[in-house]
Amino acid sequence: MALACFFWLLLATIYDFRERRVPNWLVLSGALVALAALALRVQPFGIGWSEAGIGAAGGFCFLLCFYAFGLMGAGDVKFTGVLGLWFGLSALIPIWVIASLMAGAHSLLWLALKRWPFFPRLALMLAGPSRTPESGAPTLRPRIIPYAAYLALAAAAWMVWGRQS
């Protein structure tokens, strides 16, 4: 089951870096596999139903505040809830910290390259795909930072190094 989680994290990372969104089918598939692992008692990270539920609720509710202020996409919020279902709240906290540091570095690098365009292709890559909504109206906030991708990378790092401590 750890391999299934790792594959799901990999898919989320690739999708979010390329599209700057996390589709519902990807979030739902991660949740269903996590619930199946709990039900079959093959949860790879040693947590039970209560810790998984607290992790899912905690992850979802914490990032919901950022979504309410327009600072984060809904896919990031749902993805974090499913991460909490997989890893529990105690592992989700260091995953948040690491992901936030990576997202902050992404943002600072993008701002620096935007101001001093020494590497314009890198700045464009960091900004993500340019999109115009179907309505033709400009979007209020472009999705520059693929936060779910950074959460997934931090979770994969925790899978490798965090469980050993």
XYZ file of N, CA, C and O in Angstrom:
660
model
N 0.808 -1.207 0.000
C 0.000 0.000 0.000
C 0.848 1.266 0.000
O 0.409 2.292 -0.490
N 2.048 1.199 0.573
C 2.927 2.370 0.534
C 3.275 2.711 -0.911
O 3.373 3.898 -1.271
N 3.411 1.693 -1.744
C 3.706 1.925 -3.158
C 2.519 2.609 -3.855
O 2.716 3.501 -4.691
N 1.312 2.232 -3.499
C 0.119 2.877 -4.067
C 0.070 4.344 -3.653
O -0.237 5.220 -4.479
N 0.390 4.632 -2.416
C 0.415 6.014 -1.944
C 1.498 6.798 -2.682
O 1.272 7.930 -3.111
N 2.657 6.200 -2.830
C 3.761 6.869 -3.523
C 3.382 7.174 -4.978
O 3.653 8.264 -5.479
N 2.741 6.224 -5.644
C 2.309 6.431 -7.029
C 1.278 7.551 -7.103
O 1.324 8.396 -8.001
N 0.351 7.585 -6.163
C -0.649 8.650 -6.108
C 0.021 10.009 -5.898
O -0.350 10.989 -6.559
N 1.009 10.069 -5.013
C 1.744 11.312 -4.790
C 2.482 11.753 -6.048
O 2.521 12.943 -6.384
N 3.049 10.797 -6.762
C 3.753 11.098 -8.005
C 2.800 11.670 -9.050
O 3.099 12.675 -9.703
N 1.635 11.048 -9.200
C 0.633 11.564 -10.139
C 0.190 12.984 -9.776
O 0.072 13.845 -10.647
N -0.031 13.218 -8.511
C -0.457 14.550 -8.072
C 0.635 15.586 -8.340
O 0.332 16.706 -8.775
N 1.873 15.214 -8.104
C 2.987 16.137 -8.346
C 3.064 16.516 -9.816
O 3.126 17.698 -10.164
N 3.037 15.522 -10.672
C 3.135 15.781 -12.115
C 1.946 16.617 -12.590
O 2.116 17.605 -13.309
N 0.757 16.236 -12.177
C -0.446 16.936 -12.624
C -0.442 18.391 -12.158
O -0.738 19.309 -12.934
N -0.093 18.615 -10.894
C -0.138 19.978 -10.367
C 0.966 20.852 -10.969
O 0.748 22.029 -11.249
N 2.137 20.306 -11.192
C 3.197 21.090 -11.835
C 2.813 21.458 -13.265
O 3.082 22.567 -13.712
N 2.192 20.541 -13.979
C 1.844 20.803 -15.380
C 0.603 21.662 -15.548
O 0.550 22.520 -16.416
N -0.416 21.414 -14.729
C -1.707 22.070 -14.923
C -2.050 23.122 -13.876
O -3.010 23.863 -14.047
N -1.340 23.145 -12.774
C -1.627 24.034 -11.647
C -3.026 23.815 -11.090
O -3.722 24.738 -10.686
N -3.411 22.551 -11.049
C -4.682 22.168 -10.443
C -4.615 20.689 -10.078
O -3.800 19.953 -10.626
N -5.460 20.298 -9.155
C -5.568 18.899 -8.751
C -6.999 18.468 -9.043
O -7.932 18.959 -8.409
N -7.195 17.565 -9.997
C -8.562 17.184 -10.364
C -9.232 16.338 -9.285
O -8.571 15.651 -8.495
N -10.541 16.407 -9.265
C -11.313 15.664 -8.269
C -11.098 14.160 -8.371
O -11.078 13.470 -7.355
N -10.940 13.614 -9.594
C -10.747 12.175 -9.737
C -9.459 11.725 -9.042
O -9.411 10.635 -8.483
N -8.443 12.579 -9.035
C -7.182 12.224 -8.387
C -7.318 12.271 -6.864
O -6.831 11.382 -6.160
N -8.012 13.281 -6.372
C -8.255 13.387 -4.929
C -9.106 12.213 -4.453
O -8.783 11.555 -3.447
N -10.171 11.919 -5.189
C -11.074 10.837 -4.804
C -10.386 9.477 -4.844
O -10.585 8.647 -3.940
N -9.562 9.248 -5.850
C -8.868 7.953 -5.916
C -7.916 7.787 -4.738
O -7.818 6.695 -4.165
N -7.221 8.851 -4.349
C -6.347 8.772 -3.178
C -7.115 8.494 -1.904
O -6.687 7.710 -1.054
N -8.281 9.120 -1.777
C -9.113 8.900 -0.588
C -9.641 7.468 -0.537
O -9.623 6.823 0.522
N -10.081 6.941 -1.679
C -10.629 5.581 -1.699
C -9.566 4.538 -1.370
O -9.829 3.591 -0.620
N -8.363 4.716 -1.893
C -7.294 3.757 -1.596
C -6.884 3.861 -0.126
O -6.636 2.847 0.534
N -6.830 5.079 0.411
C -6.503 5.252 1.828
C -7.559 4.600 2.718
O -7.227 3.924 3.708
N -8.833 4.781 2.369
C -9.907 4.152 3.148
C -9.869 2.629 3.028
O -10.103 1.915 4.015
N -9.548 2.129 1.835
C -9.429 0.675 1.651
C -8.281 0.130 2.488
O -8.402 -0.942 3.100
N -7.180 0.853 2.536
C -6.032 0.407 3.346
C -6.401 0.352 4.823
O -6.017 -0.582 5.538
N -7.173 1.323 5.272
C -7.627 1.318 6.666
C -8.585 0.161 6.917
O -8.480 -0.546 7.936
N -9.529 -0.041 6.014
C -10.528 -1.094 6.186
C -9.899 -2.487 6.165
O -10.315 -3.376 6.909
N -8.902 -2.674 5.306
C -8.234 -3.983 5.190
C -7.095 -4.166 6.189
O -6.417 -5.188 6.166
N -6.881 -3.150 7.010
C -5.829 -3.172 8.032
C -4.433 -3.346 7.436
O -3.588 -4.062 7.985
N -4.214 -2.698 6.296
C -2.892 -2.719 5.657
C -2.392 -1.281 5.489
O -1.636 -0.999 4.556
N -2.789 -0.403 6.396
C -2.384 0.990 6.339
C -0.869 1.039 6.532
O -0.354 0.574 7.544
N -0.123 1.583 5.571
C 1.333 1.464 5.614
C 2.036 2.351 6.625
O 3.227 2.150 6.898
N 1.340 3.309 7.225
C 2.017 4.252 8.111
C 1.629 4.073 9.573
O 1.901 4.934 10.406
N 0.980 2.966 9.878
C 0.699 2.598 11.258
C -0.328 3.450 11.976
O -0.273 3.570 13.199
N -1.267 4.035 11.251
C -2.304 4.819 11.921
C -3.636 4.093 11.800
O -3.834 3.279 10.909
N -4.527 4.414 12.717
C -5.857 3.809 12.707
C -6.899 4.794 12.211
O -6.596 5.897 11.763
N -8.159 4.368 12.345
C -9.272 5.173 11.851
C -9.343 6.544 12.513
O -9.586 7.548 11.838
N -9.164 6.587 13.822
C -9.324 7.879 14.511
C -8.232 8.861 14.109
O -8.513 10.036 13.831
N -6.993 8.414 14.044
C -5.909 9.318 13.650
C -6.049 9.750 12.190
O -5.779 10.897 11.839
N -6.509 8.825 11.347
C -6.735 9.170 9.937
C -7.855 10.200 9.813
O -7.741 11.163 9.039
N -8.919 10.019 10.559
C -10.032 10.970 10.516
C -9.637 12.340 11.036
O -10.006 13.371 10.449
N -8.890 12.361 12.135
C -8.415 13.644 12.679
C -7.456 14.310 11.695
O -7.513 15.528 11.493
N -6.598 13.527 11.059
C -5.681 14.085 10.066
C -6.413 14.660 8.867
O -6.081 15.749 8.384
N -7.421 13.944 8.384
C -8.192 14.421 7.239
C -8.949 15.702 7.582
O -8.912 16.674 6.821
N -9.613 15.706 8.724
C -10.364 16.899 9.135
C -9.424 18.071 9.411
O -9.702 19.212 9.002
N -8.321 17.801 10.097
C -7.368 18.868 10.405
C -6.751 19.467 9.157
O -6.660 20.693 9.019
N -6.314 18.616 8.241
C -5.715 19.108 7.004
C -6.701 19.909 6.181
O -6.379 20.993 5.677
N -7.898 19.397 6.050
C -8.920 20.074 5.259
C -9.298 21.416 5.883
O -9.321 22.442 5.202
N -9.591 21.412 7.174
C -10.068 22.633 7.834
C -8.997 23.716 7.903
O -9.289 24.901 7.738
N -7.745 23.323 8.129
C -6.678 24.315 8.215
C -6.515 25.055 6.888
O -6.460 26.283 6.844
N -6.454 24.327 5.793
C -6.258 24.977 4.502
C -7.537 25.602 3.967
O -7.479 26.467 3.084
N -8.672 25.207 4.500
C -9.933 25.830 4.094
C -9.926 27.325 4.424
O -10.500 28.132 3.686
N -9.253 27.695 5.497
C -9.138 29.112 5.853
C -8.413 29.886 4.755
O -8.806 30.996 4.400
N -7.348 29.313 4.202
C -6.609 29.974 3.121
C -7.458 30.057 1.849
O -7.397 31.041 1.118
N -8.231 29.017 1.605
C -9.126 29.025 0.441
C -10.186 30.115 0.585
O -10.516 30.803 -0.381
N -10.704 30.285 1.791
C -11.750 31.279 2.030
C -11.274 32.693 1.711
O -12.070 33.537 1.297
N -9.977 32.952 1.867
C -9.422 34.266 1.557
C -8.870 34.350 0.135
O -8.224 35.329 -0.222
N -9.083 33.301 -0.659
C -8.637 33.313 -2.048
C -7.149 33.086 -2.222
O -6.601 33.401 -3.274
N -6.500 32.538 -1.203
C -5.057 32.343 -1.256
C -4.651 30.957 -1.741
O -3.467 30.699 -1.931
N -5.624 30.077 -1.914
C -5.321 28.695 -2.267
C -6.488 28.124 -3.051
O -7.628 28.527 -2.862
N -6.177 27.171 -3.922
C -7.219 26.527 -4.697
C -7.930 25.435 -3.911
O -7.391 24.884 -2.942
N -9.133 25.101 -4.339
C -9.918 24.068 -3.666
C -9.251 22.699 -3.775
O -9.341 21.879 -2.858
N -8.580 22.432 -4.884
C -7.894 21.154 -5.048
C -6.802 20.954 -4.016
O -6.600 19.852 -3.515
N -6.095 22.031 -3.683
C -5.051 21.948 -2.655
C -5.657 21.591 -1.298
O -5.089 20.792 -0.544
N -6.809 22.165 -1.007
C -7.486 21.912 0.273
C -7.928 20.449 0.354
O -7.671 19.758 1.348
N -8.579 19.976 -0.699
C -9.044 18.579 -0.715
C -7.866 17.612 -0.686
O -7.919 16.586 0.007
N -6.815 17.933 -1.428
C -5.634 17.080 -1.458
C -5.016 16.954 -0.063
O -4.621 15.872 0.355
N -4.968 18.061 0.673
C -4.411 18.028 2.027
C -5.282 17.196 2.960
O -4.763 16.495 3.829
N -6.581 17.247 2.776
C -7.458 16.389 3.567
C -7.156 14.914 3.336
O -7.107 14.119 4.280
N -6.917 14.543 2.094
C -6.592 13.143 1.791
C -5.201 12.792 2.309
O -4.982 11.672 2.788
N -4.261 13.738 2.256
C -2.951 13.475 2.868
C -3.105 13.166 4.350
O -2.442 12.277 4.881
N -3.967 13.918 5.021
C -4.225 13.648 6.439
C -4.829 12.279 6.652
O -4.533 11.605 7.645
N -5.646 11.827 5.714
C -6.231 10.489 5.781
C -5.148 9.417 5.652
O -5.190 8.389 6.318
N -4.165 9.657 4.792
C -3.067 8.703 4.620
C -2.085 8.722 5.787
O -1.676 7.669 6.273
N -1.678 9.933 6.222
C -0.538 10.063 7.128
C -0.897 10.404 8.569
O -0.077 10.228 9.460
N -2.075 10.948 8.809
C -2.441 11.378 10.153
C -1.921 12.777 10.431
O -1.025 13.279 9.739
N -2.466 13.395 11.452
C -2.127 14.785 11.761
C -0.685 14.949 12.221
O -0.027 15.934 11.882
N -0.157 13.993 12.972
C 1.210 14.147 13.489
C 2.243 14.184 12.371
O 3.247 14.883 12.483
N 2.025 13.464 11.291
C 2.947 13.526 10.149
C 2.606 14.689 9.229
O 3.480 15.211 8.535
N 1.353 15.107 9.230
C 0.930 16.179 8.334
C 1.564 17.519 8.705
O 1.856 18.327 7.828
N 1.834 17.732 9.960
C 2.428 19.004 10.394
C 3.815 19.210 9.779
O 4.055 20.247 9.159
N 4.764 18.260 9.898
C 6.053 18.494 9.222
C 5.930 18.518 7.697
O 6.690 19.228 7.029
N 4.976 17.793 7.145
C 4.754 17.836 5.697
C 4.331 19.244 5.285
O 4.819 19.785 4.290
N 3.426 19.879 6.049
C 3.010 21.266 5.781
C 4.202 22.214 5.827
O 4.343 23.076 4.975
N 5.017 22.061 6.862
C 6.158 22.974 7.030
C 7.109 22.857 5.838
O 7.504 23.863 5.243
N 7.463 21.633 5.476
C 8.391 21.424 4.358
C 7.781 21.931 3.055
O 8.444 22.623 2.268
N 6.524 21.615 2.801
C 5.855 22.066 1.577
C 5.771 23.588 1.531
O 5.963 24.192 0.465
N 5.501 24.214 2.649
C 5.405 25.670 2.685
C 6.753 26.320 2.423
O 6.828 27.359 1.749
N 7.817 25.733 2.933
C 9.155 26.255 2.645
C 9.484 26.124 1.155
O 10.043 27.043 0.553
N 9.143 24.983 0.561
C 9.388 24.804 -0.868
C 8.544 25.767 -1.692
O 9.029 26.355 -2.666
N 7.286 25.950 -1.326
C 6.414 26.883 -2.045
C 6.913 28.318 -1.887
O 6.867 29.111 -2.838
N 7.410 28.652 -0.719
C 7.979 29.985 -0.502
C 9.213 30.214 -1.363
O 9.383 31.290 -1.944
N 10.064 29.203 -1.457
C 11.251 29.313 -2.319
C 10.829 29.465 -3.780
O 11.427 30.261 -4.523
N 9.820 28.725 -4.202
C 9.282 28.839 -5.562
C 8.832 30.276 -5.823
O 9.166 30.867 -6.851
N 8.081 30.826 -4.887
C 7.552 32.173 -5.033
C 8.669 33.214 -5.085
O 8.650 34.117 -5.932
N 9.634 33.102 -4.191
C 10.742 34.065 -4.178
C 11.566 33.989 -5.459
O 11.951 35.025 -6.019
N 11.815 32.791 -5.933
C 12.562 32.636 -7.174
C 11.783 33.222 -8.347
O 12.345 33.933 -9.188
N 10.487 32.957 -8.388
C 9.661 33.514 -9.466
C 9.655 35.036 -9.427
O 9.792 35.695 -10.463
N 9.505 35.616 -8.236
C 9.510 37.075 -8.118
C 10.854 37.663 -8.541
O 10.905 38.695 -9.217
N 11.944 37.023 -8.141
C 13.275 37.506 -8.523
C 13.468 37.433 -10.038
O 13.983 38.372 -10.651
N 13.057 36.336 -10.634
C 13.217 36.190 -12.084
C 12.283 37.111 -12.859
O 12.590 37.525 -13.975
N 11.154 37.430 -12.268
C 10.223 38.360 -12.908
C 10.815 39.777 -12.896
O 10.687 40.523 -13.855
N 11.477 40.095 -11.814
C 12.071 41.433 -11.680
C 13.372 41.561 -12.471
O 13.627 42.582 -13.083
N 14.207 40.535 -12.408
C 15.482 40.530 -13.122
C 15.464 39.363 -14.100
O 15.878 38.251 -13.754
N 15.004 39.582 -15.313
C 14.756 38.474 -16.257
C 16.022 37.901 -16.905
O 16.202 37.953 -18.113
N 16.902 37.342 -16.084
C 18.103 36.705 -16.618
C 17.772 35.357 -17.256
O 18.423 34.934 -18.195
N 16.779 34.677 -16.705
C 16.373 33.369 -17.209
C 14.866 33.392 -17.488
O 14.077 32.859 -16.712
N 14.447 33.998 -18.587
C 13.007 34.161 -18.831
C 12.256 32.842 -18.968
O 11.104 32.741 -18.558
N 12.898 31.813 -19.518
C 12.197 30.522 -19.651
C 11.927 29.896 -18.290
O 10.882 29.289 -18.081
N 12.870 30.038 -17.379
C 12.657 29.512 -16.032
C 11.525 30.270 -15.344
O 10.689 29.658 -14.671
N 11.470 31.579 -15.525
C 10.384 32.370 -14.936
C 9.037 31.927 -15.496
O 8.058 31.794 -14.750
N 8.971 31.679 -16.801
C 7.724 31.202 -17.405
C 7.346 29.822 -16.890
O 6.183 29.536 -16.645
N 8.340 28.958 -16.723
C 8.075 27.616 -16.209
C 7.543 27.686 -14.773
O 6.610 26.976 -14.411
N 8.133 28.550 -13.953
C 7.674 28.687 -12.572
C 6.272 29.276 -12.496
O 5.518 28.971 -11.576
N 5.928 30.128 -13.463
C 4.605 30.747 -13.454
C 3.508 29.764 -13.833
O 2.350 29.961 -13.490
N 3.864 28.707 -14.539
C 2.871 27.712 -14.926
C 2.205 28.072 -16.235
O 2.520 29.086 -16.861
N 1.271 27.233 -16.666
C 0.605 27.470 -17.948
C -0.277 28.716 -17.894
O -0.889 29.007 -16.878
N -0.295 29.455 -18.979
C -1.178 30.627 -19.030
C -2.558 30.155 -19.463
O -2.699 29.366 -20.371
N -3.567 30.642 -18.769
C -4.935 30.219 -19.032
C -5.851 31.430 -19.144
O -5.729 32.379 -18.418
N -6.789 31.308 -20.035
C -7.890 32.258 -20.122
C -9.162 31.455 -19.905
O -9.383 30.458 -20.578
N -9.974 31.862 -18.938
C -11.202 31.101 -18.691
C -12.107 31.109 -19.913
O -12.003 31.975 -20.764
N -12.998 30.134 -19.971
C -13.910 30.014 -21.120
C -14.796 31.235 -21.279
O -15.199 31.569 -22.382
N -15.065 31.921 -20.193
C -15.909 33.116 -20.277
C -15.172 34.272 -20.935
O -15.792 35.245 -21.343
N -13.850 34.189 -21.040
C -13.064 35.256 -21.640
C -12.658 36.327 -20.644
O -11.827 37.170 -20.938
N -13.223 36.298 -19.443
C -12.866 37.279 -18.424
C -11.521 36.891 -17.807
O -11.226 35.716 -17.654
N -10.717 37.880 -17.447
C -9.423 37.545 -16.841
C -9.620 36.930 -15.454
O -10.577 37.258 -14.752
N -8.715 36.046 -15.071
C -8.788 35.437 -13.748
C -8.300 36.435 -12.709
O -7.451 37.273 -12.985
N -8.849 36.353 -11.507
C -8.441 37.258 -10.447
C -7.029 36.962 -9.981
O -6.244 37.862 -9.748
N -6.714 35.702 -9.791
C -5.387 35.302 -9.332
C -4.875 34.152 -10.172
O -5.485 33.092 -10.207
N -3.746 34.343 -10.797
C -3.171 33.191 -11.497
C -2.621 32.201 -10.481
O -2.217 32.581 -9.385
N -2.654 30.943 -10.823
C -2.126 29.897 -9.942
C -0.641 29.718 -10.246
O -0.274 28.989 -11.146
N 0.188 30.426 -9.510
C 1.629 30.393 -9.751
C 2.263 29.213 -9.020
O 3.120 28.528 -9.552
N 1.853 28.994 -7.786
C 2.518 27.994 -6.945
C 1.716 26.697 -6.940
O 0.562 26.676 -6.523
N 2.337 25.602 -7.368
C 1.661 24.297 -7.332
C 1.770 23.691 -5.931
O 2.574 22.789 -5.680
N 0.956 24.182 -5.000
C 1.110 23.806 -3.592
C 0.878 22.311 -3.356
O 1.584 21.695 -2.561
N -0.087 21.725 -4.043
C -0.325 20.285 -3.861
C 0.893 19.476 -4.289
O 1.220 18.454 -3.674
N 1.587 19.931 -5.328
C 2.803 19.232 -5.758
C 3.855 19.285 -4.662
O 4.535 18.285 -4.389
N 4.003 20.432 -4.028
C 4.981 20.542 -2.946
C 4.551 19.725 -1.726
O 5.389 19.143 -1.035
N 3.252 19.662 -1.465
C 2.765 18.787 -0.391
C 3.088 17.329 -0.702
O 3.514 16.570 0.175
N 2.877 16.939 -1.956
C 3.154 15.551 -2.354
C 4.642 15.235 -2.251
O 5.015 14.155 -1.784
N 5.491 16.162 -2.683
C 6.944 15.937 -2.575
C 7.377 15.836 -1.112
O 8.203 14.981 -0.761
N 6.820 16.699 -0.272
C 7.147 16.647 1.152
C 6.648 15.344 1.784
O 7.326 14.742 2.626
N 5.475 14.884 1.368
C 4.939 13.620 1.887
C 5.808 12.443 1.443
O 6.072 11.524 2.233
N 6.264 12.469 0.195
C 7.155 11.397 -0.285
C 8.466 11.415 0.488
O 8.993 10.351 0.849
N 8.990 12.605 0.772
C 10.215 12.706 1.573
C 9.976 12.163 2.978
O 10.821 11.460 3.542
N 8.806 12.463 3.545
C 8.482 11.944 4.876
C 8.399 10.420 4.839
O 8.817 9.753 5.793
N 7.852 9.863 3.751
C 7.759 8.401 3.627
C 9.147 7.765 3.691
O 9.319 6.694 4.274
N 10.115 8.424 3.105
C 11.472 7.869 3.052
C 12.247 8.156 4.324
O 12.849 7.254 4.918
N 12.239 9.412 4.789
C 13.100 9.790 5.910
C 12.371 10.055 7.203
O 12.943 9.849 8.273
N 11.144 10.504 7.175
C 10.451 10.924 8.380
C 10.036 9.797 9.306
O 10.001 9.964 10.512
N 9.745 8.662 8.750
C 9.272 7.542 9.582
C 10.391 6.896 10.355
O 10.162 6.144 11.283
N 11.626 7.174 9.989
C 12.766 6.541 10.657
C 13.082 7.133 12.007
O 13.765 6.538 12.803
N 12.600 8.342 12.274
C 12.920 8.983 13.550
C 11.981 8.563 14.650
O 11.002 7.948 14.489
